[in-house]
Coordinates of C-alpha atoms in Angstrom, one line a residue:
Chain A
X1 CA -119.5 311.2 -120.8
X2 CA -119.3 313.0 -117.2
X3 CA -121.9 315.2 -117.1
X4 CA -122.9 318.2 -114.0
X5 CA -126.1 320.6 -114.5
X6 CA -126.3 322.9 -111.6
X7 CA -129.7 324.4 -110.4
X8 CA -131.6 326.4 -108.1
X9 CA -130.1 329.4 -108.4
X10 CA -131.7 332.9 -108.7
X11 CA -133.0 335.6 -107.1
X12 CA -133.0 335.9 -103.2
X13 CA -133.3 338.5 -100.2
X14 CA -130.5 339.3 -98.0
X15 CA -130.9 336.5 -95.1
X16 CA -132.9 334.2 -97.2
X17 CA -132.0 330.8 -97.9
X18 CA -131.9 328.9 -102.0
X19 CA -130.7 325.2 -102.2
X20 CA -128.5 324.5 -105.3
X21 CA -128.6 321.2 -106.8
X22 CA -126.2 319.9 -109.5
X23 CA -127.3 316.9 -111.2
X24 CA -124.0 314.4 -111.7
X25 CA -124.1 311.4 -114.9
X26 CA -121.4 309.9 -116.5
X27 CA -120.1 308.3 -113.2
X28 CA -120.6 307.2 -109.6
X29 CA -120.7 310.1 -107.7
X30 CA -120.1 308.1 -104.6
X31 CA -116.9 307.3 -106.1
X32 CA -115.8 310.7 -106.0
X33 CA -115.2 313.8 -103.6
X34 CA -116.9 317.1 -104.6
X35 CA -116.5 320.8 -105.0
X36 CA -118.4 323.8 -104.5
X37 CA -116.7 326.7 -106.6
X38 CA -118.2 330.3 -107.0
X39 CA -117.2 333.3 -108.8
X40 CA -118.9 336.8 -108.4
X41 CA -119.7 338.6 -111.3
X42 CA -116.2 339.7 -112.5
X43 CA -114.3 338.1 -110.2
X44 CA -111.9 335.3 -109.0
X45 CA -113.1 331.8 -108.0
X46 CA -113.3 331.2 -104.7
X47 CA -113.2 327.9 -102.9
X48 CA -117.1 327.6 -101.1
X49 CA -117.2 323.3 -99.7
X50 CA -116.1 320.2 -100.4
X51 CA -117.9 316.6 -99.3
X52 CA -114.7 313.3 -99.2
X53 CA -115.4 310.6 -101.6
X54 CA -117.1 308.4 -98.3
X55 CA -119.3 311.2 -97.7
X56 CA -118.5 311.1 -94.2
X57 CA -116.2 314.4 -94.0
X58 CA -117.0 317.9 -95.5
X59 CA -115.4 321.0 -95.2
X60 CA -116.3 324.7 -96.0
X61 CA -114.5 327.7 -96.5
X62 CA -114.7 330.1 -93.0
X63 CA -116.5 332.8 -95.5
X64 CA -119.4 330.2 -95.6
X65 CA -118.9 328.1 -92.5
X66 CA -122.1 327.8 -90.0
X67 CA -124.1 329.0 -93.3
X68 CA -123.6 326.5 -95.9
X69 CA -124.6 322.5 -95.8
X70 CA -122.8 320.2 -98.7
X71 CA -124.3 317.2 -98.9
X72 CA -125.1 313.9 -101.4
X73 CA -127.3 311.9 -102.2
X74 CA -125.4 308.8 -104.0
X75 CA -129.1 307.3 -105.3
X76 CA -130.1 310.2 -106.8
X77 CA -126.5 311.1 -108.3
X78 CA -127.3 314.4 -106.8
X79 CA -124.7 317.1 -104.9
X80 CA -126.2 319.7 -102.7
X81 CA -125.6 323.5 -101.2
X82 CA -128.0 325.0 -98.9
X83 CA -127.4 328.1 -98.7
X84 CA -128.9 329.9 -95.7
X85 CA -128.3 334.0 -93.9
X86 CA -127.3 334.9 -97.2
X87 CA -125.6 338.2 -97.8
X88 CA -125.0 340.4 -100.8
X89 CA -121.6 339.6 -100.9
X90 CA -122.7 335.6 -101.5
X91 CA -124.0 336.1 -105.0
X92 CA -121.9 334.7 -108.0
X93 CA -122.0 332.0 -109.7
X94 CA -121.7 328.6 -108.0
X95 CA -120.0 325.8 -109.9
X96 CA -120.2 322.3 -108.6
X97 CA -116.9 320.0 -110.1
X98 CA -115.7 316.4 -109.4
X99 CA -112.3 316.0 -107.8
X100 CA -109.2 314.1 -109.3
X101 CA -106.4 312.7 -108.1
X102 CA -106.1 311.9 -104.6
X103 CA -107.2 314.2 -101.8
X104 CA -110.2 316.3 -103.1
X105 CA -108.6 319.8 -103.0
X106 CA -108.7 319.8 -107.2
X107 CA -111.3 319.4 -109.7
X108 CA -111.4 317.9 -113.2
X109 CA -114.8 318.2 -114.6
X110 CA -116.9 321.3 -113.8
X111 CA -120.8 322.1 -114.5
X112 CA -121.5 325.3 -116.2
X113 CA -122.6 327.1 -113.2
X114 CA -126.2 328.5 -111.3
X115 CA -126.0 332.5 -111.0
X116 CA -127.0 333.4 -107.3
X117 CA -128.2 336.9 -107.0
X118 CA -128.5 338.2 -103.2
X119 CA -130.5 341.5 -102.9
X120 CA -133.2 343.5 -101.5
Chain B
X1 CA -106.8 333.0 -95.7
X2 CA -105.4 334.8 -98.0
X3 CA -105.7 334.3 -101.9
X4 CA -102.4 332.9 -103.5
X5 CA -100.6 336.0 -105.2
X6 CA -100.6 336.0 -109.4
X7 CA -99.3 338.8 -111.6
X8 CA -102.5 340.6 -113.2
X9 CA -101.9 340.0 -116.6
X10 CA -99.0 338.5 -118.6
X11 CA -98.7 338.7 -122.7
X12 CA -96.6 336.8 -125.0
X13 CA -96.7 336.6 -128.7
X14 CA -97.9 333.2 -131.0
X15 CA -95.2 331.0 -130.8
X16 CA -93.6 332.5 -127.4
X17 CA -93.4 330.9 -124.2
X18 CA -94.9 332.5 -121.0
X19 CA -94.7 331.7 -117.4
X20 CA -97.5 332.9 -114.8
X21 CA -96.2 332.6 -111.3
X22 CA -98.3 332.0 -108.1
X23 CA -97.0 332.6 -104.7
X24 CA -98.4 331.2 -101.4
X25 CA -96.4 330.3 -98.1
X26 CA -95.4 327.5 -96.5
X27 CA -98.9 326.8 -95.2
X28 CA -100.3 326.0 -98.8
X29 CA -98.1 326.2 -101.8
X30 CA -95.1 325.4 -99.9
X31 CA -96.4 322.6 -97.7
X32 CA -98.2 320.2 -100.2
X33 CA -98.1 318.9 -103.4
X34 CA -101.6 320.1 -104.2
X35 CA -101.3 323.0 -106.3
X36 CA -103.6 323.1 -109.4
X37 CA -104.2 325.2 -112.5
X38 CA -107.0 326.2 -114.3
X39 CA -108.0 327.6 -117.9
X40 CA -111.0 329.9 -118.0
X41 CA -112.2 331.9 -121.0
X42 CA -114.8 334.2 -121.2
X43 CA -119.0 332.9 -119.6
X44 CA -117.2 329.6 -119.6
X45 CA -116.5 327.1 -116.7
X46 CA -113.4 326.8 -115.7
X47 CA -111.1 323.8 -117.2
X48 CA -108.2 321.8 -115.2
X49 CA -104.9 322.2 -116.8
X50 CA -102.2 321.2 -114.5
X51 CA -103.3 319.1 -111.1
X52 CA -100.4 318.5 -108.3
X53 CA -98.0 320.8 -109.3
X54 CA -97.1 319.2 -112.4
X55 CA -99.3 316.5 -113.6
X56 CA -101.5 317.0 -116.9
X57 CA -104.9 315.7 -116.8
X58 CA -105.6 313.4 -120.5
X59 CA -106.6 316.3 -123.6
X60 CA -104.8 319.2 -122.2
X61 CA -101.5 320.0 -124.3
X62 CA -98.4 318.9 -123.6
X63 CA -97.3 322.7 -124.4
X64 CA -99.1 323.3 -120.6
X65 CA -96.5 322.2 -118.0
X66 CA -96.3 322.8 -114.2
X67 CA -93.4 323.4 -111.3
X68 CA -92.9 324.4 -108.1
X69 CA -90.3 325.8 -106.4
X70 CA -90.4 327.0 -102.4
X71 CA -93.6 328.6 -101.8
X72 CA -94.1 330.1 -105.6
X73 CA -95.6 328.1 -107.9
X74 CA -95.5 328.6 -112.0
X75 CA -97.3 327.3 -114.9
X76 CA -95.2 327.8 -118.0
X77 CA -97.2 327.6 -121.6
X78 CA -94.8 327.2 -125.1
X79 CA -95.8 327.6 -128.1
X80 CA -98.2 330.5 -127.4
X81 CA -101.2 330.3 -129.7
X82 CA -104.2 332.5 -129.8
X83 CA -106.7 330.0 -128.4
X84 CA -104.4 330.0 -125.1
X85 CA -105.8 333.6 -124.5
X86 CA -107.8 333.1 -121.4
X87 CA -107.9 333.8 -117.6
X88 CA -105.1 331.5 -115.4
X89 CA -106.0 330.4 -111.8
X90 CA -104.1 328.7 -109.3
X91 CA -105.3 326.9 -106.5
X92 CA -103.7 325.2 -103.2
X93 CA -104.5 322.8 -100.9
X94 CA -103.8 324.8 -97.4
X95 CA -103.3 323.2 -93.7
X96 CA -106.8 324.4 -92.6
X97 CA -108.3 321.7 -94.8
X98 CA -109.2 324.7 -97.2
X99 CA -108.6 325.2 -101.0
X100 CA -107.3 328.9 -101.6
X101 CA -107.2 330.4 -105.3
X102 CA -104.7 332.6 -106.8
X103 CA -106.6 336.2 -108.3
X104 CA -106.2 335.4 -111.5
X105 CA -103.9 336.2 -114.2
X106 CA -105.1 337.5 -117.6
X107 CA -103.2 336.2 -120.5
X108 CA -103.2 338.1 -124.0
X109 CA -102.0 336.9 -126.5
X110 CA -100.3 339.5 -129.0

């Protein structure tokens, strides 16, 4: 059964830094390319980063570009956000999913989210 | 980028059929094949219901059905039933190597 537990969210000052984790079983994350998803409290989803299925290309959204590292560690089954410069405007909840299909723009399975909280 | 445009809400009534549209430009919706949809209800996680433009991932309903026409594209749900009452998000592959959602469309069912 594919399984994703997000962590490391909380509570953190404006230009602070937290590093989310999301814990993948169920499958080979190598196999896969990988999402970063958030939604702010009462809002939309929005798009945050996405790491290929090769690990060797990433890509962000230009809200979080030059802020925000994806990354993946394939023997710990592990995805990663660090988060750094964070503003009020970056807290939500940050869902990491697995892509389907080919290309890695949509995602099939989905954790059940880390609530980030950015304030003074 | 701009978020992919959905009506607010939409309402139908059990049995009904709805259709939630989702318009982009030729720089996302219109340009690739990409477009997704996605069932959320309430302090849940989102769930994939449609994946490019039309393709049905295994477990979802085959009352769930995708199209795309242009630069809009629309997810169309028959047989309306009270557990379909959720949040509707679309989402598009764009040529900045971006993923842009739609706002959302609130579905109630009567």
């Amino acid at each position: 059964e594919v399984q994703l537990l997000e962590s490391g969210g909380g509570l953190v000052q404006p230009g602070g830094s937290l590093r989310l984790s999301c814990a993948a079983s169920g499958f080979t994350i190598s196999s896969y390319a990988m999402n970063w998803v958030r939604q702010a409290p009462g809002k939309g989803l929005e798009w945050v980063s996405a790491i290929s299925d090769s690990g060797g290309s990433t890509y962000y959204a230009d809200s979080v570009k030059g802020r925000f590292t994806i990354s993946r560690d394939s023997s710990k089954s592990t995805l990663s956000l660090q988060m750094n410069s964070l503003r009020d405007e970056d807290t939500a909840m940050y869902y990491c999913a697995r892509a389907v299909g080919s290309g890695w723009s949509k995602s099939d399975y989905w954790g059940q989210g880390t609530l980030v909280t950015v304030s003074s | 980028q701009s978020a992919l445009t959905q009506p607010a809400s939409v309402s139908g009534s059990p049995g009904q059929s709805i259709t939630i549209s989702c318009t982009g430009t030729s720089s996302d919706v219109g340009g690739y094949k990409y477009v997704s949809w996605y069932q959320q209800h309430p302090g849940k996680a989102p769930k994939l219901m449609i994946y490019d433009v039309s393709i049905r991932p295994s477990g979802v309903s085959n009352r769930f059905s995708g199209s795309k026409s242009g630069n809009t594209a629309s997810l169309t749900i028959s047989g309306l039933q009270a557990e379909d009452e959720a949040d509707y998000y679309c989402s598009s592959y764009t040529s900045s190597a971006n993923v842009v959602f739609g706002g959302g469309t609130q579905l109630t069912v009567l």
